[in-house]
């Protein structure tokens, strides 16, 4: 037996008991919160009204500004002959669009600091405002408040004309993002994950179709359906009710007599150079002439021939045809790539959002721009029937541009709190 310090009676050294650090010790399990308690906790979370977060996503911001700058240049090139003939000033459209663009960029930067979580409270008020505007168009059609243009009623005139459908698109995005974030565990259910959403879409479709505005109805429905699918709704309901809806809409368009113009556009789409009867395909033909004239490298910026009153209103829905004529296939592909990069970055930022609401809100705004750009290019190239769809950042429309840039501000705010490395 030894008496040395630190040794036992058998001559072995005593090893002190290992104690793990406090942060590595197992923590007692907390009782699982019910969905109601989780929602209560979320409601108790307070967010600042304005927050800079970790900074906006620079690549996304750059893509927005580049598309806006190119859009302004092409708008001026496409519109100056039309403006000089009808308004005695080649700068009539570009001066107004540039002013709205500056105001839109300022608004975008301001909105990018507005914490998007507050749209939880604003979702239904925004939806109600959009519905009210659409009702005003129907009730006051043909009056000074809701003027008729080319036999359609799509505008409200309050000193400045704008289309309520632009507000309706954003309203669907906000409301669906709000509803999905509250029903994450119930989205597979028919009662909770399908019926309420289709009721909202059905209401907007019923209000937009009579304007008539088939293209806006299609865009709104596509945005809603995509958000539902991403949000977790069961695909089987889309196949069942989607088929019923397609058959119903086709029957209304073909046999009601109220949408004869839609059937004429389908006939014109099938053979634009030899349309049946008195179907007018002048715009489509001039668009295809412009695209064909552009070739690989184009005729040069500002050198388009079709914009000299051959292509009707080249500054609006068919501005991409002028882009193809002046910049050629190469220029058109560059612009398509820029749109693709914007959509990619918007999706990337959205899926890295810190909550479900931010993810769905960002995806909805990104999908809106992507759907509209794809459908516009398809119309211009006669891939789908001719319908009135503007090209984001390019087509003339001051209030629509401001609304678009404000939505980009919301997307940039989502990027401020996303788990994305800031550059």
PDB file of C-alpha atoms in Angstrom, residues 161-378:
ATOM      1  CA  UNK A 161     -55.296  55.602 -65.697  1.00  0.00           C
ATOM      2  CA  UNK A 162     -54.356  52.155 -64.413  1.00  0.00           C
ATOM      3  CA  UNK A 163     -55.552  48.576 -64.723  1.00  0.00           C
ATOM      4  CA  UNK A 164     -56.956  47.027 -61.516  1.00  0.00           C
ATOM      5  CA  UNK A 165     -55.739  43.643 -62.737  1.00  0.00           C
ATOM      6  CA  UNK A 166     -52.190  44.725 -61.831  1.00  0.00           C
ATOM      7  CA  UNK A 167     -53.326  45.096 -58.222  1.00  0.00           C
ATOM      8  CA  UNK A 168     -55.263  41.828 -58.461  1.00  0.00           C
ATOM      9  CA  UNK A 169     -52.124  39.871 -59.393  1.00  0.00           C
ATOM     10  CA  UNK A 170     -50.287  41.135 -56.318  1.00  0.00           C
ATOM     11  CA  UNK A 171     -53.358  40.578 -54.151  1.00  0.00           C
ATOM     12  CA  UNK A 172     -53.503  36.896 -55.141  1.00  0.00           C
ATOM     13  CA  UNK A 173     -49.799  36.487 -54.326  1.00  0.00           C
ATOM     14  CA  UNK A 174     -50.106  38.102 -50.873  1.00  0.00           C
ATOM     15  CA  UNK A 175     -53.339  36.334 -49.887  1.00  0.00           C
ATOM     16  CA  UNK A 176     -52.133  32.917 -51.037  1.00  0.00           C
ATOM     17  CA  UNK A 177     -48.790  33.352 -49.253  1.00  0.00           C
ATOM     18  CA  UNK A 178     -50.692  34.352 -46.094  1.00  0.00           C
ATOM     19  CA  UNK A 179     -53.109  31.414 -46.307  1.00  0.00           C
ATOM     20  CA  UNK A 180     -50.457  28.814 -47.125  1.00  0.00           C
ATOM     21  CA  UNK A 181     -48.197  29.922 -44.256  1.00  0.00           C
ATOM     22  CA  UNK A 182     -51.112  29.420 -41.851  1.00  0.00           C
ATOM     23  CA  UNK A 183     -52.103  25.974 -43.230  1.00  0.00           C
ATOM     24  CA  UNK A 184     -48.723  24.286 -43.672  1.00  0.00           C
ATOM     25  CA  UNK A 185     -49.890  21.039 -42.046  1.00  0.00           C
ATOM     26  CA  UNK A 186     -53.309  21.119 -43.739  1.00  0.00           C
ATOM     27  CA  UNK A 187     -52.405  21.790 -47.381  1.00  0.00           C
ATOM     28  CA  UNK A 188     -52.969  18.157 -48.414  1.00  0.00           C
ATOM     29  CA  UNK A 189     -56.555  18.404 -47.211  1.00  0.00           C
ATOM     30  CA  UNK A 190     -59.220  19.113 -49.811  1.00  0.00           C
ATOM     31  CA  UNK A 191     -61.200  21.228 -47.370  1.00  0.00           C
ATOM     32  CA  UNK A 192     -58.303  23.401 -46.157  1.00  0.00           C
ATOM     33  CA  UNK A 193     -55.712  23.156 -48.902  1.00  0.00           C
ATOM     34  CA  UNK A 194     -57.859  23.415 -52.017  1.00  0.00           C
ATOM     35  CA  UNK A 195     -61.396  24.782 -51.557  1.00  0.00           C
ATOM     36  CA  UNK A 196     -60.541  28.180 -49.958  1.00  0.00           C
ATOM     37  CA  UNK A 197     -57.873  28.912 -52.569  1.00  0.00           C
ATOM     38  CA  UNK A 198     -60.086  28.002 -55.504  1.00  0.00           C
ATOM     39  CA  UNK A 199     -62.853  30.163 -54.055  1.00  0.00           C
ATOM     40  CA  UNK A 200     -60.513  33.179 -54.106  1.00  0.00           C
ATOM     41  CA  UNK A 201     -59.318  32.399 -57.645  1.00  0.00           C
ATOM     42  CA  UNK A 202     -62.891  31.860 -58.815  1.00  0.00           C
ATOM     43  CA  UNK A 203     -63.949  35.244 -57.448  1.00  0.00           C
ATOM     44  CA  UNK A 204     -61.125  37.063 -59.238  1.00  0.00           C
ATOM     45  CA  UNK A 205     -61.796  35.150 -62.470  1.00  0.00           C
ATOM     46  CA  UNK A 206     -65.492  36.070 -62.379  1.00  0.00           C
ATOM     47  CA  UNK A 207     -64.608  39.747 -61.943  1.00  0.00           C
ATOM     48  CA  UNK A 208     -61.823  39.919 -64.551  1.00  0.00           C
ATOM     49  CA  UNK A 209     -63.361  37.895 -67.404  1.00  0.00           C
ATOM     50  CA  UNK A 210     -66.269  40.325 -68.122  1.00  0.00           C
ATOM     51  CA  UNK A 211     -63.878  43.223 -68.865  1.00  0.00           C
ATOM     52  CA  UNK A 212     -63.142  41.107 -71.031  1.00  0.00           C
ATOM     53  CA  UNK A 213     -59.532  40.232 -70.155  1.00  0.00           C
ATOM     54  CA  UNK A 214     -58.820  36.559 -70.802  1.00  0.00           C
ATOM     55  CA  UNK A 215     -55.033  36.944 -70.585  1.00  0.00           C
ATOM     56  CA  UNK A 216     -55.143  38.545 -67.126  1.00  0.00           C
ATOM     57  CA  UNK A 217     -57.514  35.808 -65.959  1.00  0.00           C
ATOM     58  CA  UNK A 218     -55.083  33.163 -67.175  1.00  0.00           C
ATOM     59  CA  UNK A 219     -52.113  34.847 -65.454  1.00  0.00           C
ATOM     60  CA  UNK A 220     -53.944  35.238 -62.132  1.00  0.00           C
ATOM     61  CA  UNK A 221     -55.080  31.602 -62.198  1.00  0.00           C
ATOM     62  CA  UNK A 222     -51.616  30.346 -63.147  1.00  0.00           C
ATOM     63  CA  UNK A 223     -50.012  32.288 -60.285  1.00  0.00           C
ATOM     64  CA  UNK A 224     -52.526  30.882 -57.819  1.00  0.00           C
ATOM     65  CA  UNK A 225     -52.266  27.278 -59.015  1.00  0.00           C
ATOM     66  CA  UNK A 226     -48.447  27.315 -58.955  1.00  0.00           C
ATOM     67  CA  UNK A 227     -48.404  28.721 -55.416  1.00  0.00           C
ATOM     68  CA  UNK A 228     -50.896  26.068 -54.309  1.00  0.00           C
ATOM     69  CA  UNK A 229     -48.771  23.316 -55.851  1.00  0.00           C
ATOM     70  CA  UNK A 230     -45.548  24.612 -54.276  1.00  0.00           C
ATOM     71  CA  UNK A 231     -47.379  25.196 -51.006  1.00  0.00           C
ATOM     72  CA  UNK A 232     -48.320  21.530 -50.765  1.00  0.00           C
ATOM     73  CA  UNK A 233     -51.805  21.088 -52.247  1.00  0.00           C
ATOM     74  CA  UNK A 234     -52.465  17.563 -53.488  1.00  0.00           C
ATOM     75  CA  UNK A 235     -51.863  17.301 -57.270  1.00  0.00           C
ATOM     76  CA  UNK A 236     -54.868  15.027 -57.779  1.00  0.00           C
ATOM     77  CA  UNK A 237     -57.292  17.906 -57.160  1.00  0.00           C
ATOM     78  CA  UNK A 238     -55.632  19.930 -59.920  1.00  0.00           C
ATOM     79  CA  UNK A 239     -56.136  17.155 -62.469  1.00  0.00           C
ATOM     80  CA  UNK A 240     -59.765  16.576 -61.514  1.00  0.00           C
ATOM     81  CA  UNK A 241     -60.965  20.156 -61.238  1.00  0.00           C
ATOM     82  CA  UNK A 242     -58.517  21.486 -63.834  1.00  0.00           C
ATOM     83  CA  UNK A 243     -60.078  19.242 -66.455  1.00  0.00           C
ATOM     84  CA  UNK A 244     -63.567  20.334 -65.450  1.00  0.00           C
ATOM     85  CA  UNK A 245     -62.533  24.008 -65.578  1.00  0.00           C
ATOM     86  CA  UNK A 246     -60.933  23.679 -69.027  1.00  0.00           C
ATOM     87  CA  UNK A 247     -64.042  22.032 -70.442  1.00  0.00           C
ATOM     88  CA  UNK A 248     -66.290  24.646 -68.837  1.00  0.00           C
ATOM     89  CA  UNK A 249     -64.260  27.616 -70.068  1.00  0.00           C
ATOM     90  CA  UNK A 250     -64.006  26.137 -73.562  1.00  0.00           C
ATOM     91  CA  UNK A 251     -67.776  25.655 -73.659  1.00  0.00           C
ATOM     92  CA  UNK A 252     -68.413  29.242 -72.544  1.00  0.00           C
ATOM     93  CA  UNK A 253     -65.962  30.660 -75.074  1.00  0.00           C
ATOM     94  CA  UNK A 254     -67.265  28.556 -77.962  1.00  0.00           C
ATOM     95  CA  UNK A 255     -71.032  28.667 -77.410  1.00  0.00           C
ATOM     96  CA  UNK A 256     -71.892  31.738 -75.310  1.00  0.00           C
ATOM     97  CA  UNK A 257     -71.232  34.242 -78.090  1.00  0.00           C
ATOM     98  CA  UNK A 258     -69.704  36.704 -75.608  1.00  0.00           C
ATOM     99  CA  UNK A 259     -66.140  35.704 -76.411  1.00  0.00           C
ATOM    100  CA  UNK A 260     -66.235  35.466 -80.182  1.00  0.00           C
ATOM    101  CA  UNK A 261     -63.104  37.609 -80.326  1.00  0.00           C
ATOM    102  CA  UNK A 262     -61.229  34.807 -78.517  1.00  0.00           C
ATOM    103  CA  UNK A 263     -62.245  32.257 -81.144  1.00  0.00           C
ATOM    104  CA  UNK A 264     -61.212  34.655 -83.920  1.00  0.00           C
ATOM    105  CA  UNK A 265     -57.758  34.899 -82.330  1.00  0.00           C
ATOM    106  CA  UNK A 266     -57.475  31.121 -82.248  1.00  0.00           C
ATOM    107  CA  UNK A 267     -58.380  30.911 -85.937  1.00  0.00           C
ATOM    108  CA  UNK A 268     -55.863  33.659 -86.708  1.00  0.00           C
ATOM    109  CA  UNK A 269     -53.189  31.899 -84.673  1.00  0.00           C
ATOM    110  CA  UNK A 270     -53.588  28.665 -86.632  1.00  0.00           C
ATOM    111  CA  UNK A 271     -52.932  30.416 -89.968  1.00  0.00           C
ATOM    112  CA  UNK A 272     -52.033  34.120 -89.565  1.00  0.00           C
ATOM    113  CA  UNK A 273     -51.175  34.626 -93.258  1.00  0.00           C
ATOM    114  CA  UNK A 274     -54.424  33.095 -94.566  1.00  0.00           C
ATOM    115  CA  UNK A 275     -57.010  33.717 -91.844  1.00  0.00           C
ATOM    116  CA  UNK A 276     -60.615  32.629 -92.403  1.00  0.00           C
ATOM    117  CA  UNK A 277     -63.332  35.185 -93.126  1.00  0.00           C
ATOM    118  CA  UNK A 278     -62.763  38.660 -91.705  1.00  0.00           C
ATOM    119  CA  UNK A 279     -60.382  37.604 -88.920  1.00  0.00           C
ATOM    120  CA  UNK A 280     -57.769  40.347 -88.481  1.00  0.00           C
ATOM    121  CA  UNK A 281     -54.195  39.054 -88.117  1.00  0.00           C
ATOM    122  CA  UNK A 282     -52.394  42.219 -89.251  1.00  0.00           C
ATOM    123  CA  UNK A 283     -50.550  42.667 -85.941  1.00  0.00           C
ATOM    124  CA  UNK A 284     -49.321  39.082 -85.840  1.00  0.00           C
ATOM    125  CA  UNK A 285     -48.146  39.181 -89.445  1.00  0.00           C
ATOM    126  CA  UNK A 286     -46.203  42.418 -88.944  1.00  0.00           C
ATOM    127  CA  UNK A 287     -44.660  40.962 -85.806  1.00  0.00           C
ATOM    128  CA  UNK A 288     -43.452  37.888 -87.686  1.00  0.00           C
ATOM    129  CA  UNK A 289     -42.110  40.101 -90.498  1.00  0.00           C
ATOM    130  CA  UNK A 290     -40.147  42.095 -87.912  1.00  0.00           C
ATOM    131  CA  UNK A 291     -38.696  38.976 -86.294  1.00  0.00           C
ATOM    132  CA  UNK A 292     -37.741  37.512 -89.668  1.00  0.00           C
ATOM    133  CA  UNK A 293     -36.110  40.784 -90.777  1.00  0.00           C
ATOM    134  CA  UNK A 294     -33.853  40.820 -87.716  1.00  0.00           C
ATOM    135  CA  UNK A 295     -31.923  37.709 -88.638  1.00  0.00           C
ATOM    136  CA  UNK A 296     -28.969  36.807 -86.452  1.00  0.00           C
ATOM    137  CA  UNK A 297     -27.588  40.229 -85.504  1.00  0.00           C
ATOM    138  CA  UNK A 298     -30.510  42.538 -86.328  1.00  0.00           C
ATOM    139  CA  UNK A 299     -30.787  45.615 -88.516  1.00  0.00           C
ATOM    140  CA  UNK A 300     -29.302  47.853 -85.809  1.00  0.00           C
ATOM    141  CA  UNK A 301     -30.615  49.772 -82.819  1.00  0.00           C
ATOM    142  CA  UNK A 302     -33.157  52.354 -83.972  1.00  0.00           C
ATOM    143  CA  UNK A 303     -33.248  50.978 -87.531  1.00  0.00           C
ATOM    144  CA  UNK A 304     -36.496  49.006 -87.379  1.00  0.00           C
ATOM    145  CA  UNK A 305     -38.801  49.409 -90.368  1.00  0.00           C
ATOM    146  CA  UNK A 306     -41.905  47.744 -88.935  1.00  0.00           C
ATOM    147  CA  UNK A 307     -42.260  50.401 -86.222  1.00  0.00           C
ATOM    148  CA  UNK A 308     -43.068  53.012 -88.888  1.00  0.00           C
ATOM    149  CA  UNK A 309     -46.821  52.447 -88.510  1.00  0.00           C
ATOM    150  CA  UNK A 310     -46.719  48.910 -89.887  1.00  0.00           C
ATOM    151  CA  UNK A 311     -46.821  47.195 -86.480  1.00  0.00           C
ATOM    152  CA  UNK A 312     -49.729  48.770 -84.525  1.00  0.00           C
ATOM    153  CA  UNK A 313     -48.677  50.367 -81.210  1.00  0.00           C
ATOM    154  CA  UNK A 314     -45.195  48.799 -81.166  1.00  0.00           C
ATOM    155  CA  UNK A 315     -44.494  50.239 -77.713  1.00  0.00           C
ATOM    156  CA  UNK A 316     -46.971  47.929 -75.979  1.00  0.00           C
ATOM    157  CA  UNK A 317     -47.538  44.184 -76.188  1.00  0.00           C
ATOM    158  CA  UNK A 318     -45.427  43.634 -79.327  1.00  0.00           C
ATOM    159  CA  UNK A 319     -42.308  45.551 -78.335  1.00  0.00           C
ATOM    160  CA  UNK A 320     -40.322  42.305 -78.291  1.00  0.00           C
ATOM    161  CA  UNK A 321     -40.846  42.036 -82.069  1.00  0.00           C
ATOM    162  CA  UNK A 322     -38.976  45.349 -82.465  1.00  0.00           C
ATOM    163  CA  UNK A 323     -36.266  44.004 -80.142  1.00  0.00           C
ATOM    164  CA  UNK A 324     -35.860  40.997 -82.435  1.00  0.00           C
ATOM    165  CA  UNK A 325     -35.771  43.158 -85.563  1.00  0.00           C
ATOM    166  CA  UNK A 326     -33.211  45.643 -84.264  1.00  0.00           C
ATOM    167  CA  UNK A 327     -31.016  43.384 -82.102  1.00  0.00           C
ATOM    168  CA  UNK A 328     -31.540  40.112 -83.933  1.00  0.00           C
ATOM    169  CA  UNK A 329     -31.557  36.615 -82.491  1.00  0.00           C
ATOM    170  CA  UNK A 330     -28.450  37.343 -80.401  1.00  0.00           C
ATOM    171  CA  UNK A 331     -29.984  40.406 -78.739  1.00  0.00           C
ATOM    172  CA  UNK A 332     -33.281  38.632 -78.138  1.00  0.00           C
ATOM    173  CA  UNK A 333     -31.468  35.707 -76.502  1.00  0.00           C
ATOM    174  CA  UNK A 334     -29.508  38.073 -74.251  1.00  0.00           C
ATOM    175  CA  UNK A 335     -32.766  39.608 -73.005  1.00  0.00           C
ATOM    176  CA  UNK A 336     -34.306  36.163 -72.486  1.00  0.00           C
ATOM    177  CA  UNK A 337     -31.200  35.167 -70.502  1.00  0.00           C
ATOM    178  CA  UNK A 338     -31.531  38.310 -68.354  1.00  0.00           C
ATOM    179  CA  UNK A 339     -35.140  37.424 -67.569  1.00  0.00           C
ATOM    180  CA  UNK A 340     -34.034  33.874 -66.780  1.00  0.00           C
ATOM    181  CA  UNK A 341     -31.333  35.160 -64.405  1.00  0.00           C
ATOM    182  CA  UNK A 342     -33.850  37.429 -62.683  1.00  0.00           C
ATOM    183  CA  UNK A 343     -36.268  34.511 -62.222  1.00  0.00           C
ATOM    184  CA  UNK A 344     -33.481  32.197 -61.034  1.00  0.00           C
ATOM    185  CA  UNK A 345     -32.252  34.710 -58.471  1.00  0.00           C
ATOM    186  CA  UNK A 346     -35.771  35.461 -57.297  1.00  0.00           C
ATOM    187  CA  UNK A 347     -36.446  31.755 -56.746  1.00  0.00           C
ATOM    188  CA  UNK A 348     -33.064  31.282 -55.049  1.00  0.00           C
ATOM    189  CA  UNK A 349     -33.658  34.163 -52.645  1.00  0.00           C
ATOM    190  CA  UNK A 350     -37.217  33.008 -51.921  1.00  0.00           C
ATOM    191  CA  UNK A 351     -36.422  29.397 -51.079  1.00  0.00           C
ATOM    192  CA  UNK A 352     -33.772  30.638 -48.636  1.00  0.00           C
ATOM    193  CA  UNK A 353     -36.256  32.846 -46.794  1.00  0.00           C
ATOM    194  CA  UNK A 354     -36.431  32.260 -43.045  1.00  0.00           C
ATOM    195  CA  UNK A 355     -40.161  31.470 -42.992  1.00  0.00           C
ATOM    196  CA  UNK A 356     -42.871  29.966 -45.173  1.00  0.00           C
ATOM    197  CA  UNK A 357     -44.616  33.296 -45.721  1.00  0.00           C
ATOM    198  CA  UNK A 358     -41.465  34.947 -47.061  1.00  0.00           C
ATOM    199  CA  UNK A 359     -40.781  32.000 -49.346  1.00  0.00           C
ATOM    200  CA  UNK A 360     -44.290  31.966 -50.846  1.00  0.00           C
ATOM    201  CA  UNK A 361     -44.417  35.759 -51.175  1.00  0.00           C
ATOM    202  CA  UNK A 362     -41.100  35.868 -53.033  1.00  0.00           C
ATOM    203  CA  UNK A 363     -41.967  32.916 -55.259  1.00  0.00           C
ATOM    204  CA  UNK A 364     -45.341  34.429 -56.146  1.00  0.00           C
ATOM    205  CA  UNK A 365     -43.809  37.726 -57.272  1.00  0.00           C
ATOM    206  CA  UNK A 366     -41.063  35.923 -59.202  1.00  0.00           C
ATOM    207  CA  UNK A 367     -43.542  33.591 -60.911  1.00  0.00           C
ATOM    208  CA  UNK A 368     -45.690  36.553 -61.903  1.00  0.00           C
ATOM    209  CA  UNK A 369     -42.812  38.185 -63.791  1.00  0.00           C
ATOM    210  CA  UNK A 370     -41.743  34.870 -65.314  1.00  0.00           C
ATOM    211  CA  UNK A 371     -45.221  33.862 -66.479  1.00  0.00           C
ATOM    212  CA  UNK A 372     -45.870  37.262 -68.010  1.00  0.00           C
ATOM    213  CA  UNK A 373     -42.529  37.362 -69.840  1.00  0.00           C
ATOM    214  CA  UNK A 374     -42.920  33.833 -71.227  1.00  0.00           C
ATOM    215  CA  UNK A 375     -46.502  34.387 -72.398  1.00  0.00           C
ATOM    216  CA  UNK A 376     -45.636  37.738 -74.024  1.00  0.00           C
ATOM    217  CA  UNK A 377     -42.739  36.239 -75.991  1.00  0.00           C
ATOM    218  CA  UNK A 378     -44.934  33.304 -77.020  1.00  0.00           C
TER     219      UNK A 378
END
